[in-house]
Structure formats: structure tokens, C-alpha cells
mmCIF file of C-alpha atoms in Angstrom:
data_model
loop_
_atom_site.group_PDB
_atom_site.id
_atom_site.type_symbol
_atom_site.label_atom_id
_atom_site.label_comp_id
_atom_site.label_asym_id
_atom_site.label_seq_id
_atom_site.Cartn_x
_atom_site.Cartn_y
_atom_site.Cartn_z
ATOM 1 C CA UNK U 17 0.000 0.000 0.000
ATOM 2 C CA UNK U 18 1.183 3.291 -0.728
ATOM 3 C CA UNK U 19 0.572 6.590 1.509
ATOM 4 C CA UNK U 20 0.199 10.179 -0.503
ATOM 5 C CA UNK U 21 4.489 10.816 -0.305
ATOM 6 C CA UNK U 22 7.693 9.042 0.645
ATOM 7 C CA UNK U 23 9.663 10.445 2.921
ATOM 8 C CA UNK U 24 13.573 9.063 2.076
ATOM 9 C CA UNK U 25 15.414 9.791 5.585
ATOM 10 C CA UNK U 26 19.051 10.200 5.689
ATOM 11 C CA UNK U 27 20.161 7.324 3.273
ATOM 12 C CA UNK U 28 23.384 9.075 2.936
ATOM 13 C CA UNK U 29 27.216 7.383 2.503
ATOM 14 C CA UNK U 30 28.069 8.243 5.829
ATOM 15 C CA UNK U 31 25.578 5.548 7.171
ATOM 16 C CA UNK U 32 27.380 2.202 5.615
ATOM 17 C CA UNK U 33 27.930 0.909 8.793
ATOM 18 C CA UNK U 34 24.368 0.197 9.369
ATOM 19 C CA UNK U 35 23.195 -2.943 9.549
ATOM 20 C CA UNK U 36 22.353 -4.333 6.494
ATOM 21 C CA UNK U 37 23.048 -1.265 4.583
ATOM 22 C CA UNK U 38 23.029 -2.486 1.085
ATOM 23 C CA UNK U 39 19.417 -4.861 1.719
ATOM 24 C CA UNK U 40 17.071 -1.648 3.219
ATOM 25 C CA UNK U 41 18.560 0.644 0.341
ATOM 26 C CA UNK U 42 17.426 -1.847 -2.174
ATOM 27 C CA UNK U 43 14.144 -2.403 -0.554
ATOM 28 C CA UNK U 44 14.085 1.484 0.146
ATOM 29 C CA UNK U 45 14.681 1.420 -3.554
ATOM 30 C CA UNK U 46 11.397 -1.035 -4.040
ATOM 31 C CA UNK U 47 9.710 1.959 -2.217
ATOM 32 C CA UNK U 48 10.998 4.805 -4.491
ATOM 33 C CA UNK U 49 10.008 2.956 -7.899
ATOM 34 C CA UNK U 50 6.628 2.786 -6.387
ATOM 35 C CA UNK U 51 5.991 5.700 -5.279
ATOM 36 C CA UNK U 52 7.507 7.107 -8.474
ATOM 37 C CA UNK U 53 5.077 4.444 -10.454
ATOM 38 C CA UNK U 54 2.306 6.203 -9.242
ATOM 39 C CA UNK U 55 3.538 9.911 -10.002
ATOM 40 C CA UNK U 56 3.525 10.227 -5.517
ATOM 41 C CA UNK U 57 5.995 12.874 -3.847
ATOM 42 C CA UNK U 58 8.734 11.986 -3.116
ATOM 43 C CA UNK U 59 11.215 13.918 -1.046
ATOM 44 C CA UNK U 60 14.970 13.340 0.084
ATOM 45 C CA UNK U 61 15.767 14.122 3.151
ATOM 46 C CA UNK U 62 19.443 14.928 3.649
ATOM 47 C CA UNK U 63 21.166 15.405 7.395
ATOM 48 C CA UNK U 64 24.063 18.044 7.380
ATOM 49 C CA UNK U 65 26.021 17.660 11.097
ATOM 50 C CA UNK U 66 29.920 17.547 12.591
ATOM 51 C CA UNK U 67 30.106 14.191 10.732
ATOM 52 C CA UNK U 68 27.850 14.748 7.728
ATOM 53 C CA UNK U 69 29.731 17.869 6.667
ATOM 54 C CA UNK U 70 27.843 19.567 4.222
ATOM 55 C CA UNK U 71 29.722 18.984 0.628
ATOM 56 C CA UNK U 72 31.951 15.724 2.125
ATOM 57 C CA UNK U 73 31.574 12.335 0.288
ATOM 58 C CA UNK U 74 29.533 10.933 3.651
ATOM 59 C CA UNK U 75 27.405 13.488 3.401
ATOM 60 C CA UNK U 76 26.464 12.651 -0.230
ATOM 61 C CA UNK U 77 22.980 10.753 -0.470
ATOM 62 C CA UNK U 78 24.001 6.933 -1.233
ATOM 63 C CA UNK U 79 24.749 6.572 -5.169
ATOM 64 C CA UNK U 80 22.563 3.285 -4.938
ATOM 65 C CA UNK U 81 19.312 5.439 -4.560
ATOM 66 C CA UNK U 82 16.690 5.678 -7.552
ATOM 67 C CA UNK U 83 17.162 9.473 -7.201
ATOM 68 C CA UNK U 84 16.639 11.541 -10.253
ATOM 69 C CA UNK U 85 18.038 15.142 -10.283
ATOM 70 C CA UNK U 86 14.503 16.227 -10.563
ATOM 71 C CA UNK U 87 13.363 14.793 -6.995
ATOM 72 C CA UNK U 88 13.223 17.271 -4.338
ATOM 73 C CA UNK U 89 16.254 17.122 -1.308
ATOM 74 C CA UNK U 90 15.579 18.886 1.679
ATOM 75 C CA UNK U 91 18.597 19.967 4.133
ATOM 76 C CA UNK U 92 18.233 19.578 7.601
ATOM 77 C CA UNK U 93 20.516 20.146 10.616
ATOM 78 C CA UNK U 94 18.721 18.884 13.469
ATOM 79 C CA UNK U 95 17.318 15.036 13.632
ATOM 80 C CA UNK U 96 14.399 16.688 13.175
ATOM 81 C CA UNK U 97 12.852 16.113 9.254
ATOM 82 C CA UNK U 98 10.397 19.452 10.374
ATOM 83 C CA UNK U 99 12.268 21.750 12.403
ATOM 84 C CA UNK U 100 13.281 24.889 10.046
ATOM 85 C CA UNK U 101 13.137 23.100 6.733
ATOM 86 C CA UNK U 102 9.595 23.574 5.582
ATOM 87 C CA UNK U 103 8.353 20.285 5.380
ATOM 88 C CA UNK U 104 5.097 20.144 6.694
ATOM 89 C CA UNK U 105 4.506 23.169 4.821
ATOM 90 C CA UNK U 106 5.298 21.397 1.703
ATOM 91 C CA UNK U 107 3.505 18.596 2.763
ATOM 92 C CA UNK U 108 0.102 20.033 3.464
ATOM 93 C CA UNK U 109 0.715 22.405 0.010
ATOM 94 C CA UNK U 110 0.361 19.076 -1.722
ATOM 95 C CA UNK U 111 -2.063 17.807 0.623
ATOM 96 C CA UNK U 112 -0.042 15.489 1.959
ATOM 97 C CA UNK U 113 -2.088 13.906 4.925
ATOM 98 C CA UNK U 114 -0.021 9.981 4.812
ATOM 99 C CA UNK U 115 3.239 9.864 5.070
ATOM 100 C CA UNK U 116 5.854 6.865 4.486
ATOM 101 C CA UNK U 117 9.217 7.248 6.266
ATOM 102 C CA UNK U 118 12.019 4.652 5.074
ATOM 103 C CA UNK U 119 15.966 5.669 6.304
ATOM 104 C CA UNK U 120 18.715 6.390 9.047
ATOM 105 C CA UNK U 121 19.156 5.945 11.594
ATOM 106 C CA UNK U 122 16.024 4.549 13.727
ATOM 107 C CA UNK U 123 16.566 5.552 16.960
ATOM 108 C CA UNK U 124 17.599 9.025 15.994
ATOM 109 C CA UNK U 125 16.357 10.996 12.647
ATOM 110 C CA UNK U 126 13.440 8.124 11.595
ATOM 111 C CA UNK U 127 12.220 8.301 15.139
ATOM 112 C CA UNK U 128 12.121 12.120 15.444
ATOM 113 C CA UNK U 129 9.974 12.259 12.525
ATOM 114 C CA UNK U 130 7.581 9.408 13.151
ATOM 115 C CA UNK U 131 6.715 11.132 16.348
ATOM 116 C CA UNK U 132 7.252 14.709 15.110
ATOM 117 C CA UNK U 133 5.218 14.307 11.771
ATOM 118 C CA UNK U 134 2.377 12.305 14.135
ATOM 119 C CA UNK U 135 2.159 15.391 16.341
ATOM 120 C CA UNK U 136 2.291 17.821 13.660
ATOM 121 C CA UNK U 137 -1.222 15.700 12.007
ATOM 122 C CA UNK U 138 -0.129 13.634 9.548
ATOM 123 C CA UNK U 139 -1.045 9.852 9.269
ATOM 124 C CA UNK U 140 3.004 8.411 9.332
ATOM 125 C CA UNK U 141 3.655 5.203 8.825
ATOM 126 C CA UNK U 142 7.027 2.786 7.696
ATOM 127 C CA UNK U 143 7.475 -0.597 6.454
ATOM 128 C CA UNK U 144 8.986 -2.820 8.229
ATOM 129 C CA UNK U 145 12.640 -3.178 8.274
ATOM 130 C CA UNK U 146 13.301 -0.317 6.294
ATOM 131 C CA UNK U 147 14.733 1.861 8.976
ATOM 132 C CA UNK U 148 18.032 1.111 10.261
ATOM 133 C CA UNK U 149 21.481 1.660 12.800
ATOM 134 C CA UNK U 150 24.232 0.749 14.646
ATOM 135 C CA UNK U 151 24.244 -1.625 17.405
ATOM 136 C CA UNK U 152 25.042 0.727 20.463
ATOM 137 C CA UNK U 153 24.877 0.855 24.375
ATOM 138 C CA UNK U 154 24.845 -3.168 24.655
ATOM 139 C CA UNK U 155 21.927 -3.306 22.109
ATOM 140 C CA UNK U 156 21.709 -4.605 18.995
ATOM 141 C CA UNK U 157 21.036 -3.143 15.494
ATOM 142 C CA UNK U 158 17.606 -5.918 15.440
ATOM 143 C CA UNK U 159 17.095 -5.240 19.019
ATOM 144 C CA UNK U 160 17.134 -0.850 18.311
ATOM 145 C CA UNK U 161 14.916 -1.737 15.363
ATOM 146 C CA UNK U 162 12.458 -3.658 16.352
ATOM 147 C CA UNK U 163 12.108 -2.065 19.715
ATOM 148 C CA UNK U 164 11.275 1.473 17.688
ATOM 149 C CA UNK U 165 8.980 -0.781 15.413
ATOM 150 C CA UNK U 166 6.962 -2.072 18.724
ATOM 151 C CA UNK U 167 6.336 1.985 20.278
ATOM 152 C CA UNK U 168 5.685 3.124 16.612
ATOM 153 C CA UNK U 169 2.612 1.153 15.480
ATOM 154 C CA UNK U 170 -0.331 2.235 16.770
ATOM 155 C CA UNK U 171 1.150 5.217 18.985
ATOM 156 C CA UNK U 172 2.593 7.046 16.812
ATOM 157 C CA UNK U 173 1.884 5.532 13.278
ATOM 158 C CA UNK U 174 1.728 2.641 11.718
ATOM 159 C CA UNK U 175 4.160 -0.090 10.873
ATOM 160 C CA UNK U 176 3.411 -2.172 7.591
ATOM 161 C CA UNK U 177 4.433 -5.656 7.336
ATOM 162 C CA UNK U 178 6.915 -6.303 4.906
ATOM 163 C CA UNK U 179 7.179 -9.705 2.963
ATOM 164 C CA UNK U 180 11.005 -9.796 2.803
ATOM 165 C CA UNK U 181 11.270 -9.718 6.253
ATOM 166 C CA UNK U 182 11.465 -13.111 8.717
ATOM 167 C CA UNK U 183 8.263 -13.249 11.292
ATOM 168 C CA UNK U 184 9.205 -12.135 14.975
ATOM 169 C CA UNK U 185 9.376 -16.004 15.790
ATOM 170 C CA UNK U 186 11.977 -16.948 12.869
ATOM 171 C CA UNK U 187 14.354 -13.382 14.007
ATOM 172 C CA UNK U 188 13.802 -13.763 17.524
ATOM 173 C CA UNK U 189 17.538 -12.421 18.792
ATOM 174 C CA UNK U 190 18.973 -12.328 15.187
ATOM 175 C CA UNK U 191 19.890 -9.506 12.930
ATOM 176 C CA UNK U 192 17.790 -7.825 10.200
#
């Protein structure tokens, strides 16, 4: 199912240490050609920090992406996909009212704008798997994921289920 735009979070060079890089930014990919199927936004959002420096090669959005030079990048400097970059303006211009969120890194940027795009009215939702991180603070990559997967649906969106992905009982403890 799609929602009215795709929101492409962070998929940038600097995040190639995520777990299973290469797998969500093909099936972030599978999202884009969708979305781009059915003539739906789609926007690029692109995080500019002390280790994304603006204009560095990990800055640059991942050369894998379906991007054309047409689709729309929005800068941000915050974790925040809405704070000071006009994005829910843009959104409710198009009337935008669902909103997909695929990217980096979940406990960080894709989490700020689930909960930040819920707040701000929009329906959000994410397919599963198709956020992703570092393993950090004794946790796990899967662990950071699916915990953020578990708050997310029904709180604050929606998570879909995702075909390419193992059931619960098959991943239990393993990596995405």
C-alpha cells in the first residue's frame, strides 16, 4: 500500500555501517520505484552535522538510490525532518495527509519524525525493516529496530508488514 508521499530519511554514505546497509537501500529502492510508479511525492531528506559535513563524500545521499536530479532534497541540521526546513509546509501544500518514512538511523532521525510528523497531524507510517542503525549501548542493530517498530505502530503511526522480512518467531535475537 502506498501513503500520498515518501519520505527518504538520511540514506546518505556516511551511514554504511548500518546494519544491512546495502538490503534496506534496495528495498528502500522497491519503495521509491513505487511511489515514483504512481507519479507520488517523493522527497529526500538529507542530514548536514559535525560528521555529515555539508559537501563531504559521507554526506552525499548513497549513489545506490533511484534518485533523479529532478526529486526534491531537503537539508536539515537537526534530527528533526520538520524543524526549520519547511516540510510540513510542503507537505500540506500538496495535501499530503499519509506519510511513508524509510531511512537512518532509527533511533535518531526516523524516530524524530515518526513522532514529530504524528504530532504535527499527519497519518506516518514505515514498512517494516526499512529503517536502520548501529548496534550501540549493549543493544543490537535488530534489538534498536524492532524495539522502535513495537512503540511506533499504533502510537505514533503505523508499521506495515513487509514480505522480505522473517516473522518475529523466525528473528527472535537475530539480525535484520
Amino acid at each position: 500500500m502506498l501513503q500520498d508521499a515518501l519520505l527518504v530519511i538520511d540514506a546518505q554514505k556516511g551511514m554504511v555501517n548500518a546494519a544491512n546497509y546495502e538490503q534496506v537501500i534496495n528495498q528502500i529502492n522497491d519503495r521509491i520505484d513505487a511511489y515514483r510508479a504512481e507519479n507520488k511525492p517523493l522527497l529526500f531528506i538529507q542530514h548536514t552535522d559535525d560528521e555529515l559535513v555539508y559537501g563531504s563524500d559521507p554526506w552525499m545521499l548513497a549513489p545506490q538510490l533511484h534518485r533523479q536530479q529532478t526529486d526534491q532534497v531537503m537539508l536539515k541540521y537537526h534530527s528533526d525532518s520538520f524543524y526549520e526546513t519547511g516540510l510540513a509546509s510542503l507537505l500540506h501544500h500538496r495535501a499530503v495527509r499519509f506519510v511513508e518514512i524509510c531511512g537512518f538511523q532509527t533511533e535518531y532521525c526516523v524516530d524524530t519524525a515518526m513522532r514529530v510528523g504524528h504530532d504535527q497531524g499527519f497519518d506516518m507510517s514505515i514498512m517494516q525493516g526499512l529503517s536502520s542503525t548501529m548496534a550501540s549501548n549493549g543493544l543490537t542493530a535488530a534489538q534498536i529496530i524492532k524495539h522502535h517498530e513495537q512503540i511506533w505502530q499504533g502510537t505514533f503511526g503505523h508499521v506495515m508488514p513487509n514480505p522480505t522480512v522473517q516473522s518475529e518467531s523466525t528473528t527472535e535475537g537475530a539480525a535484520h
